[in-house]
Amino acid sequence: MNVDQRRPPAVSKAVPAESEAVPDVSVIVIVYNDAARLPTAVRSVLGQTLRSVEIVIVDDRSTDGSYEVARGLAAEHPDRVRAFQLPENSGGCGAPRNHGVRQARGDYVLFLDSDDVLERNACRNMLEAAETTGADLVAGLCVRVHVDSRTGKEVKWYPWLYERTRTLESISELPDLLVFDTLSTNKCYRRRFLLDAGLEFPVGIHYEDLLFSAQAYVAARRITLIPNRVYDWRVVEKPAEAAARSISNRRDEIANFTHRMEIHRRVDRLLADNGLLELKFAKDVKWLKHDLVLHLRELPFRDAAYRQEFAEIARAYLESIDRAAFDEAEPIHAICAYLLQVGDWDNLLPAVDTLTNRDKISSPLVERDGRVYWCAEHLDDPFGRHVLDVTELGHHVKPVEKMFLRNELTSYEESEEPRGKVRLAGRITNPLGVVPPGAGLAGELEFYARRPGVRFQTFRFPVASVRHEGRSIAWETSADLAAIRPLGIVDAVWDVRLHLDVDGVRTTTRLTVAAPDLAAGSSPVRPRLTRLVADRIEPMVSSRGHLSFRLAPDKKANDVVRRGVHGRAATLAKSGYRKARALRKQLTSGDTKLRLYHEVFSRLPVRKGLVVFESHLGRQYSDSPRAIYEEMRRQGLEFEAVWAYAGGPEGFPSDATLVRRWSVPYLKALAQAEFWVDNQSYPLKLTKRPQTTYLQTWHGSALKRMGFDEPEWKVKSRAGQAEQQRNLDRFDRFLIRSEHDVRTLARAFRLQERTLLRVGYPRNDALVRAREREESTGHRERGPLAAELGIPEDKQILLYAPTFRQRGGAGQRRFELPFDVERFADTFGDRYVLLVRSHYLNHVVLPPSVRGRVVDVTAHHDMTPLLALADGLITDYSSVMFDYALLDRPMFFFAYDYEEYVHEGRGTYFDLLERAPGPVVRTEDELHTSLGSLEEQVTKYAARREQFTAEFGEYDKGTAARSIVDQFFAQWRRG
């Protein structure tokens, strides 16, 4: 339900007289020692667009005058506000809320904390939803508002639950609601429902919302969710507010964890008693991924007594967790839970470091039987072996420069004379021996201001000693902290990192402080502004467990500094600094770059002979743009070449100007180019100038529906379709390799006939020539790539190249092979080497057990040499099938998810089952059977391959690149 926020307030129920009116909604505002913020919360209710709302304030025996403020509000609004006070402090939220329900007179009840506010239409929207659907419970969107954030940071609370209006007849229809939205405050309850069901908050225990919400969800006959913002959860995170942290955020108190676990046990019993075991499993997964993680992150900062008590409580609850839930959690979550359960602190604390610092490798790892494990211990336990298997994380294939390694600080000592010098020592994890014993090692400590905008200078100190110790790299050094010259005020916090050079290759580490009191003391410092700002620098541990330093003022000067920092001059200075930062951010924003492109660069003259090349959105130097570029170089044309890259420039041509995609030089080059050459799309918001010719080579013939043939394009608004068409109309020429492309791609993109260029794909010229050489000589030349990949002469080569797969939601790029790669290697390793080339938007991880028999070639920019090398192709629905057909070699189609792909996806232009030029298999066993003999497949499907090639590659004659150069660039030939 999306109620128009501008419509007049909903009409209240007719009543005999206002004094006898029964309100539609009672909002119960609970307060304890929050006199300053209580009026704001109450005003958010008084300002509701629904007028028939009463406010019931319940004070939990405050000591700061909150009750007097509440009574004053009641006196000011006697017809709408009532105030109550409990006889003694209850120590939680449950008792005051229960009392409020007993005093409420409205048909519906909402709960509001004194430090939060209701959105002005919350009561009206929730009441209308309840009355329309007959729901016992209506829930809306909660937003966490960071009130001390200069940028007005807001975070929606599990927004996917509230994307649309929906009504549930049972919480079983949406387990995520019970698992994730455990708040009681973003909901409206039918009061009769609460009374009849006997629902009350537990008293004397924290996390009462979790149990109350679960009870309400389970008891409700109907639940309605609305996509409206209803509740602002106002979050304060300044250090000065630490004493006022909410109970649930006091994770340094063991009682906090004890209460959380007791509430979870009660919710588990509730679900079991109501036969909702599937909800219990979903809750187990969330507990592993969220609840446990919150407390695990605190362990490095806690003493041994806390850790021991925590472990005893957690282990008791872990026994009730379904072991299948471990597979649904992230690997590091499952590893930490398992190590906690078995009491392995030596391996657990480093694992918590990875939990806190994503992608950090904090264990030396171990390889056993071709698999990689987090540690060598517990591998005799089948469940432990399963949980500790981290092969899929791919650490074993990363070079040292791509690794984020744990660097544990083992010693920190300040020297008495001279003051300011500190001696540090540490150990850097060496996973799987990635740093070999004989490697040349060097190190450097670097100190830098935490705030990026004030990193005017960094201070570096060479590491005196670095030595290899097998599973770790030990280092020792000293640093003169007195040499660090901060500005002061704006750069009060400094971080430190250690750069480790291994045979000239650098990896960067942070210094993890594993013991709570390891780094202590202070050293003199001389800020550039004045020593009143600070006269010493002190070590501290960051929230991620890393060594940092903070400036500390002299105690006598502290008040002077505070007044100066908050005085008028300082306010003006900080305001000017923030404006400068905002201006810099604005100048580098996307909108500014677009204006720069259209209003400045597009007014510059077009540079004759300037060609901008791009392949797959700048991710590769590959495909037809590469083939055209290399043909132009081969012919010795005089032109200015610019290649765009998106990640790093490695692998792009050294004889061209390289520009980062979306950079200012990139935009300037596009605005002045005489030609654009790419295979996908230049940024959609960039208008092509009339003097520029856009050659769109595209990146494959179509099996799956494209463009305006896709369902999601068809349902776009007229304006949306028009904008999409304007982007497609930028193409001056569109390469065609068959009339199938005309019937599919050209029609789906609504391209005019004059745009179509029937010359084939330049990238396929090499494939056509390879087939011609093979037919004329009767011999297949592998070339240098086979040797580069280490493929023996006596092994045939299979290439597995699937289409793009989306797994695990947006941002999850890992592609899991749909067959057992170890079984494949064991079965065919004596005959074949399998090359795996995942889609450029995916990546795959191969286990060490298949080394030499299965090779990941995804990192190779260009697909064409891989196709030419392969003796056979395994694919699914990838357009690579149309290219590989030109070689007249066997193809295998592993369509394990055919129905889902065809019928639940965007559909296909033809039935692959009927026209595939090779066997279409659905299972791994069928795939193995069909791969028994390549020679048999060559003969069996010869006619179908010939027909397939004639239909889908009729214009691929091996001359596409030369034809394009002749048509568009011949005038640049020398002489």
Short mmCIF file of C-alpha atoms in Angstrom, two decimals, residues 470-676:
data_model
loop_
_atom_site.label_atom_id
_atom_site.label_comp_id
_atom_site.label_asym_id
_atom_site.label_seq_id
_atom_site.Cartn_x
_atom_site.Cartn_y
_atom_site.Cartn_z
CA GLY A 470 58.17 -21.07 7.32
CA ARG A 471 54.52 -20.49 8.20
CA SER A 472 55.18 -16.80 8.86
CA ILE A 473 57.47 -13.91 8.04
CA ALA A 474 58.95 -12.33 11.18
CA TRP A 475 59.99 -8.67 11.28
CA GLU A 476 61.47 -6.21 13.76
CA THR A 477 62.15 -2.50 13.53
CA SER A 478 62.02 0.83 15.31
CA ALA A 479 60.27 4.07 14.37
CA ASP A 480 60.81 7.61 15.55
CA LEU A 481 57.30 8.86 16.24
CA ALA A 482 58.70 12.30 17.04
CA ALA A 483 59.51 12.63 13.33
CA ILE A 484 55.79 12.53 12.48
CA ARG A 485 54.54 16.09 11.94
CA PRO A 486 50.74 16.16 11.82
CA LEU A 487 48.76 19.32 11.20
CA GLY A 488 46.59 18.77 14.26
CA ILE A 489 42.80 18.90 14.78
CA VAL A 490 41.84 17.63 11.29
CA ASP A 491 44.30 14.71 11.34
CA ALA A 492 43.96 13.54 14.93
CA VAL A 493 44.04 9.82 14.05
CA TRP A 494 46.92 8.14 12.22
CA ASP A 495 47.03 4.61 10.85
CA VAL A 496 50.05 2.46 10.17
CA ARG A 497 50.72 -0.28 7.64
CA LEU A 498 53.67 -2.40 6.66
CA HIS A 499 54.65 -2.90 3.03
CA LEU A 500 56.36 -6.25 2.46
CA ASP A 501 58.48 -6.65 -0.68
CA VAL A 502 58.92 -10.22 -1.90
CA ASP A 503 61.42 -10.47 -4.76
CA GLY A 504 60.43 -6.94 -5.79
CA VAL A 505 56.68 -7.55 -5.58
CA ARG A 506 54.83 -5.60 -2.88
CA THR A 507 51.96 -6.60 -0.63
CA THR A 508 50.50 -4.33 2.03
CA THR A 509 49.50 -5.39 5.54
CA ARG A 510 47.92 -3.78 8.61
CA LEU A 511 49.27 -4.40 12.12
CA THR A 512 46.80 -6.51 14.10
CA VAL A 513 46.90 -6.03 17.88
CA ALA A 514 45.94 -9.46 19.21
CA ALA A 515 46.46 -8.77 22.94
CA PRO A 516 44.26 -6.06 24.52
CA ASP A 517 47.05 -4.23 26.43
CA LEU A 518 49.98 -4.87 24.10
CA ALA A 519 50.29 -1.32 22.71
CA ALA A 520 50.33 1.36 25.41
CA GLY A 521 52.14 4.57 26.32
CA SER A 522 52.72 7.91 24.62
CA SER A 523 55.42 9.69 22.64
CA PRO A 524 56.09 13.41 22.12
CA VAL A 525 54.87 14.98 18.91
CA ARG A 526 55.08 18.46 17.34
CA PRO A 527 52.01 19.38 15.28
CA ARG A 528 52.54 21.94 12.55
CA LEU A 529 49.85 24.26 13.92
CA THR A 530 50.77 24.51 17.62
CA ARG A 531 51.64 22.23 20.52
CA LEU A 532 48.42 23.42 22.13
CA VAL A 533 46.71 21.17 19.60
CA ALA A 534 48.58 18.14 20.94
CA ASP A 535 51.89 17.40 22.56
CA ARG A 536 51.96 13.61 22.34
CA ILE A 537 50.81 10.71 20.24
CA GLU A 538 49.35 7.56 21.78
CA PRO A 539 48.82 4.06 20.36
CA MET A 540 45.26 2.81 20.08
CA VAL A 541 43.45 -0.18 18.59
CA SER A 542 41.00 0.59 15.79
CA SER A 543 37.55 -0.94 15.58
CA ARG A 544 39.00 -3.48 13.13
CA GLY A 545 41.73 -4.51 15.54
CA HIS A 546 44.60 -2.64 13.85
CA LEU A 547 47.30 -0.49 15.44
CA SER A 548 46.61 3.21 15.09
CA PHE A 549 47.71 6.40 16.83
CA ARG A 550 45.85 9.44 18.08
CA LEU A 551 47.02 12.91 19.01
CA ALA A 552 46.46 13.85 22.66
CA PRO A 553 46.64 17.45 23.97
CA ASP A 554 48.35 18.45 27.17
CA LYS A 555 45.81 18.31 30.00
CA LYS A 556 46.30 21.97 30.90
CA ALA A 557 45.80 23.02 27.31
CA ASN A 558 42.83 20.74 26.75
CA ASP A 559 40.19 23.34 27.61
CA VAL A 560 41.91 25.95 25.46
CA VAL A 561 41.99 23.54 22.54
CA ARG A 562 38.34 22.60 22.99
CA ARG A 563 37.30 26.24 22.98
CA GLY A 564 39.46 26.86 19.95
CA VAL A 565 38.11 23.88 18.06
CA HIS A 566 34.54 24.94 18.68
CA GLY A 567 35.13 28.70 18.47
CA ARG A 568 34.14 31.01 15.62
CA ALA A 569 37.55 31.03 13.91
CA ALA A 570 37.83 27.26 14.00
CA THR A 571 34.25 26.88 12.83
CA LEU A 572 34.98 29.10 9.82
CA ALA A 573 38.18 27.17 9.09
CA LYS A 574 36.47 23.78 9.26
CA SER A 575 33.57 25.11 7.21
CA GLY A 576 35.97 26.29 4.53
CA TYR A 577 37.75 22.94 4.54
CA ARG A 578 34.46 21.05 4.16
CA LYS A 579 33.38 23.32 1.32
CA ALA A 580 36.68 22.66 -0.45
CA ARG A 581 36.22 18.92 -0.06
CA ALA A 582 32.64 19.18 -1.30
CA LEU A 583 33.79 21.20 -4.30
CA ARG A 584 36.46 18.63 -5.15
CA LYS A 585 33.90 15.84 -4.86
CA GLN A 586 31.51 17.77 -7.08
CA LEU A 587 34.20 18.36 -9.70
CA THR A 588 34.88 14.62 -9.95
CA SER A 589 31.23 13.53 -9.86
CA GLY A 590 29.47 11.79 -12.72
CA ASP A 591 27.18 14.75 -13.39
CA THR A 592 30.12 17.13 -13.61
CA LYS A 593 31.93 14.82 -16.02
CA LEU A 594 28.84 14.62 -18.22
CA ARG A 595 28.63 18.41 -18.33
CA LEU A 596 32.35 18.56 -19.08
CA TYR A 597 31.89 16.11 -21.96
CA HIS A 598 28.87 17.84 -23.50
CA GLU A 599 29.58 21.50 -22.74
CA VAL A 600 33.38 21.64 -23.05
CA PHE A 601 34.97 18.69 -24.82
CA SER A 602 32.23 18.34 -27.43
CA ARG A 603 32.92 21.90 -28.54
CA LEU A 604 36.53 21.10 -29.31
CA PRO A 605 37.36 20.20 -32.92
CA VAL A 606 37.24 16.55 -33.92
CA ARG A 607 40.78 15.22 -34.33
CA LYS A 608 41.22 13.49 -37.65
CA GLY A 609 42.79 10.07 -37.29
CA LEU A 610 41.81 9.63 -33.62
CA VAL A 611 40.22 6.22 -32.93
CA VAL A 612 38.99 5.13 -29.49
CA PHE A 613 38.82 1.35 -28.98
CA GLU A 614 37.01 -0.49 -26.21
CA SER A 615 36.16 -4.14 -25.56
CA HIS A 616 33.66 -5.50 -23.05
CA LEU A 617 33.24 -2.16 -21.24
CA GLY A 618 37.00 -1.73 -20.96
CA ARG A 619 37.64 -5.02 -19.19
CA GLN A 620 39.68 -6.62 -21.96
CA TYR A 621 42.01 -6.09 -24.87
CA SER A 622 40.16 -8.56 -27.03
CA ASP A 623 37.52 -9.43 -29.57
CA SER A 624 36.79 -7.64 -32.86
CA PRO A 625 38.04 -4.21 -31.71
CA ARG A 626 41.42 -5.85 -31.10
CA ALA A 627 41.35 -7.58 -34.48
CA ILE A 628 40.58 -4.30 -36.26
CA TYR A 629 43.27 -2.45 -34.30
CA GLU A 630 45.92 -5.08 -35.08
CA GLU A 631 44.98 -5.09 -38.77
CA MET A 632 45.39 -1.31 -38.83
CA ARG A 633 48.81 -1.67 -37.25
CA ARG A 634 49.72 -4.53 -39.61
CA GLN A 635 48.92 -2.34 -42.60
CA GLY A 636 51.00 0.52 -41.17
CA LEU A 637 48.20 3.08 -41.09
CA GLU A 638 48.92 6.53 -39.70
CA PHE A 639 46.40 7.10 -36.92
CA GLU A 640 46.15 7.96 -33.22
CA ALA A 641 44.96 4.99 -31.17
CA VAL A 642 43.37 5.23 -27.72
CA TRP A 643 42.39 2.10 -25.76
CA ALA A 644 40.04 2.27 -22.76
CA TYR A 645 40.58 0.04 -19.75
CA ALA A 646 38.36 -0.47 -16.69
CA GLY A 647 40.55 -2.31 -14.18
CA GLY A 648 44.28 -2.04 -14.71
CA PRO A 649 46.20 -1.35 -17.93
CA GLU A 650 48.01 -4.70 -17.82
CA GLY A 651 47.62 -6.63 -21.07
CA PHE A 652 46.65 -3.62 -23.19
CA PRO A 653 48.84 -2.58 -26.14
CA SER A 654 51.95 -0.55 -25.41
CA ASP A 655 51.79 1.25 -28.77
CA ALA A 656 48.48 2.98 -27.95
CA THR A 657 47.44 5.68 -25.51
CA LEU A 658 45.70 4.01 -22.56
CA VAL A 659 42.94 5.83 -20.67
CA ARG A 660 40.86 4.70 -17.73
CA ARG A 661 37.17 4.35 -18.52
CA TRP A 662 35.14 7.34 -17.28
CA SER A 663 38.27 9.38 -16.60
CA VAL A 664 38.57 12.94 -17.91
CA PRO A 665 41.11 11.92 -20.62
CA TYR A 666 38.69 9.16 -21.68
CA LEU A 667 35.82 11.61 -22.08
CA LYS A 668 38.01 14.08 -23.95
CA ALA A 669 39.21 11.37 -26.34
CA LEU A 670 35.63 10.20 -27.05
CA ALA A 671 34.44 13.76 -27.64
CA GLN A 672 37.19 14.45 -30.18
CA ALA A 673 37.45 11.01 -31.83
CA GLU A 674 36.82 10.53 -35.52
CA PHE A 675 35.91 6.87 -34.85
CA TRP A 676 34.49 4.87 -31.96
#
